[in-house]
Coordinates of N, CA and C in Angstrom, one line a residue:
M251 N -64.3 -5.7 -34.6 CA -64.4 -4.3 -34.2 C -63.0 -3.7 -34.4
A252 N -62.9 -2.5 -34.9 CA -61.6 -1.8 -34.9 C -61.3 -1.3 -33.5
I253 N -62.3 -0.8 -32.8 CA -62.1 -0.4 -31.4 C -63.3 -0.9 -30.6
R254 N -62.9 -1.4 -29.4 CA -64.0 -1.8 -28.5 C -63.5 -1.4 -27.1
A255 N -64.4 -0.6 -26.5 CA -64.2 -0.2 -25.1 C -65.3 -0.7 -24.3
A256 N -65.0 -1.4 -23.2 CA -66.1 -2.0 -22.4 C -65.9 -1.6 -20.9
N257 N -66.9 -0.8 -20.4 CA -66.9 -0.4 -19.0 C -65.6 0.3 -18.6
V258 N -65.1 1.2 -19.5 CA -63.9 1.9 -19.2 C -64.1 3.0 -18.2
T259 N -63.2 3.0 -17.2 CA -63.2 4.1 -16.3 C -61.8 4.7 -16.2
L260 N -61.7 6.0 -15.8 CA -60.5 6.7 -15.7 C -60.6 7.6 -14.5
S261 N -59.7 7.4 -13.6 CA -59.6 8.3 -12.4 C -58.2 8.9 -12.3
L262 N -58.1 10.2 -12.1 CA -56.8 10.8 -11.9 C -56.7 11.5 -10.6
G263 N -55.5 11.7 -10.1 CA -55.2 12.3 -8.9 C -54.9 11.3 -7.8
S264 N -54.6 11.8 -6.6 CA -54.3 11.0 -5.5 C -55.6 10.5 -4.8
N265 N -55.4 9.7 -3.8 CA -56.6 9.1 -3.1 C -57.5 10.2 -2.5
D266 N -56.9 11.2 -1.9 CA -57.7 12.3 -1.2 C -58.3 13.2 -2.3
A267 N -57.7 13.3 -3.4 CA -58.2 14.3 -4.4 C -58.4 13.6 -5.7
Q268 N -58.9 12.3 -5.7 CA -59.1 11.6 -6.9 C -60.4 12.1 -7.6
V269 N -60.3 12.2 -8.9 CA -61.4 12.7 -9.7 C -61.7 11.6 -10.8
S270 N -63.0 11.3 -10.9 CA -63.4 10.3 -11.9 C -63.7 11.1 -13.2
I271 N -62.9 10.7 -14.2 CA -63.0 11.4 -15.5 C -63.9 10.6 -16.4
L272 N -63.8 9.3 -16.5 CA -64.6 8.4 -17.3 C -65.3 7.4 -16.4
R273 N -66.6 7.2 -16.6 CA -67.3 6.3 -15.7 C -68.1 5.3 -16.6
G274 N -67.6 4.1 -16.8 CA -68.3 3.0 -17.5 C -68.6 3.3 -18.9
V275 N -67.6 3.7 -19.7 CA -67.8 4.0 -21.1 C -67.8 2.7 -21.9
D276 N -68.8 2.5 -22.8 CA -68.8 1.4 -23.7 C -68.9 2.0 -25.1
L277 N -68.0 1.5 -26.0 CA -68.0 2.0 -27.4 C -67.5 0.9 -28.3
D278 N -68.2 0.7 -29.4 CA -67.8 -0.3 -30.4 C -67.7 0.5 -31.7
V279 N -66.6 0.4 -32.4 CA -66.4 1.1 -33.7 C -66.0 0.0 -34.7
P280 N -66.8 -0.4 -35.6 CA -66.5 -1.4 -36.6 C -65.4 -0.8 -37.6
H281 N -64.7 -1.7 -38.2 CA -63.7 -1.4 -39.2 C -64.4 -0.6 -40.3
G282 N -63.7 0.5 -40.8 CA -64.2 1.3 -41.9 C -65.2 2.3 -41.5
V283 N -65.5 2.5 -40.2 CA -66.5 3.4 -39.8 C -65.8 4.6 -39.1
S284 N -66.2 5.8 -39.4 CA -65.7 7.0 -38.7 C -66.8 7.4 -37.7
V285 N -66.3 7.9 -36.5 CA -67.2 8.4 -35.5 C -66.6 9.8 -35.0
A286 N -67.5 10.5 -34.4 CA -67.1 11.8 -33.8 C -67.5 11.8 -32.4
L287 N -66.7 12.3 -31.5 CA -67.0 12.5 -30.1 C -67.4 13.9 -29.9
R288 N -68.5 14.1 -29.3 CA -69.0 15.5 -29.1 C -69.4 15.6 -27.6
G289 N -69.3 16.8 -27.1 CA -69.8 17.0 -25.8 C -69.2 18.3 -25.2
P290 N -69.7 18.8 -24.1 CA -69.2 20.0 -23.6 C -67.8 19.9 -23.1
S291 N -67.2 21.0 -22.9 CA -65.8 21.1 -22.3 C -65.8 20.4 -21.0
G292 N -64.8 19.6 -20.8 CA -64.7 18.9 -19.5 C -65.4 17.6 -19.4
S293 N -66.0 17.1 -20.5 CA -66.9 15.9 -20.4 C -66.1 14.6 -20.6
G294 N -64.8 14.7 -20.9 CA -63.9 13.5 -21.0 C -63.6 13.1 -22.4
K295 N -63.9 13.9 -23.4 CA -63.6 13.5 -24.8 C -62.1 13.2 -25.1
S296 N -61.3 14.2 -24.7 CA -59.8 14.0 -24.9 C -59.3 12.9 -24.0
S297 N -59.8 12.7 -22.9 CA -59.3 11.6 -22.0 C -59.7 10.3 -22.6
L298 N -60.9 10.2 -23.1 CA -61.3 8.9 -23.8 C -60.4 8.7 -25.0
M299 N -60.1 9.7 -25.8 CA -59.2 9.5 -27.0 C -57.8 9.0 -26.5
A300 N -57.3 9.6 -25.4 CA -56.0 9.2 -24.9 C -56.0 7.7 -24.5
V301 N -57.1 7.3 -23.9 CA -57.2 5.9 -23.4 C -57.3 5.0 -24.7
L302 N -58.1 5.4 -25.7 CA -58.3 4.5 -26.9 C -57.0 4.5 -27.7
A303 N -56.2 5.5 -27.6 CA -54.9 5.5 -28.3 C -53.8 4.9 -27.6
G304 N -54.0 4.4 -26.4 CA -53.0 3.8 -25.6 C -52.0 4.8 -25.0
L305 N -52.4 6.1 -24.9 CA -51.5 7.1 -24.3 C -51.8 7.2 -22.8
E306 N -52.9 6.9 -22.4 CA -53.3 6.9 -21.0 C -53.9 5.5 -20.6
R307 N -53.6 5.0 -19.5 CA -54.1 3.8 -19.0 C -55.5 3.9 -18.4
A308 N -56.4 3.1 -18.8 CA -57.7 3.1 -18.1 C -57.6 2.6 -16.7
S309 N -58.4 3.2 -15.8 CA -58.3 2.7 -14.4 C -59.1 1.4 -14.3
G310 N -60.0 1.1 -15.2 CA -60.8 -0.1 -15.2 C -61.4 -0.3 -16.5
G311 N -62.0 -1.5 -16.7 CA -62.6 -1.9 -18.0 C -61.5 -2.4 -19.0
T312 N -61.9 -2.6 -20.2 CA -61.0 -3.1 -21.2 C -61.1 -2.3 -22.5
V313 N -60.0 -2.2 -23.1 CA -59.8 -1.4 -24.4 C -59.1 -2.4 -25.4
T314 N -59.8 -2.6 -26.5 CA -59.3 -3.5 -27.5 C -59.2 -2.7 -28.8
V315 N -58.0 -2.6 -29.4 CA -57.9 -1.9 -30.7 C -57.3 -2.9 -31.7
D316 N -58.0 -3.1 -32.8 CA -57.5 -4.0 -33.9 C -57.2 -5.4 -33.3
G317 N -58.0 -5.8 -32.4 CA -57.8 -7.2 -31.8 C -56.8 -7.3 -30.7
L318 N -56.1 -6.2 -30.4 CA -55.1 -6.1 -29.3 C -55.7 -5.6 -28.0
N319 N -55.5 -6.3 -26.9 CA -56.0 -5.8 -25.7 C -55.1 -4.8 -25.0
F320 N -55.4 -3.5 -25.2 CA -54.5 -2.5 -24.7 C -54.4 -2.5 -23.2
T321 N -55.4 -3.0 -22.5 CA -55.4 -2.9 -21.0 C -54.4 -3.9 -20.5
E322 N -53.9 -4.9 -21.2 CA -53.0 -5.9 -20.7 C -51.6 -5.7 -21.2
M323 N -51.3 -4.7 -22.0 CA -50.0 -4.5 -22.6 C -49.2 -3.5 -21.7
D324 N -47.8 -3.8 -21.7 CA -46.9 -2.9 -21.0 C -46.6 -1.7 -22.0
E325 N -45.9 -0.7 -21.5 CA -45.6 0.5 -22.2 C -44.9 0.2 -23.6
D326 N -43.9 -0.7 -23.6 CA -43.2 -1.0 -24.8 C -44.2 -1.6 -25.8
A327 N -45.0 -2.5 -25.4 CA -45.9 -3.2 -26.3 C -47.0 -2.2 -26.8
L328 N -47.4 -1.3 -26.0 CA -48.3 -0.2 -26.5 C -47.7 0.7 -27.5
A329 N -46.4 1.0 -27.3 CA -45.7 1.8 -28.3 C -45.6 1.1 -29.6
R330 N -45.3 -0.2 -29.6 CA -45.2 -0.9 -30.9 C -46.6 -1.0 -31.5
A331 N -47.6 -1.2 -30.7 CA -49.0 -1.3 -31.3 C -49.5 0.0 -31.9
R332 N -49.1 1.1 -31.2 CA -49.5 2.4 -31.8 C -48.8 2.7 -33.1
R333 N -47.6 2.2 -33.2 CA -46.8 2.6 -34.4 C -47.5 2.4 -35.7
G334 N -48.2 1.3 -35.9 CA -48.8 1.1 -37.2 C -50.3 1.2 -37.2
R335 N -50.9 1.5 -36.0 CA -52.4 1.5 -35.9 C -53.0 2.9 -35.6
I336 N -52.3 3.7 -34.9 CA -52.9 4.9 -34.4 C -52.4 6.1 -35.1

């Protein structure tokens, strides 16, 4: 898979004002396949793209891009991974 997201969650804000943006997203995109994300405003499309690109950290789940586990990488490793892949 070019991109694999498994049970991805994203919550933003502090404990008292925490908002769940993504809840258990699963996505597999094979190499050579194009996909489109569609949905109403505020449904989490841009947030999901930020997580898949390694620009935002998922709160839970795993994100793998081109065989690299983005959820286990530090910021420097993510920057190196994005350089040639995103």
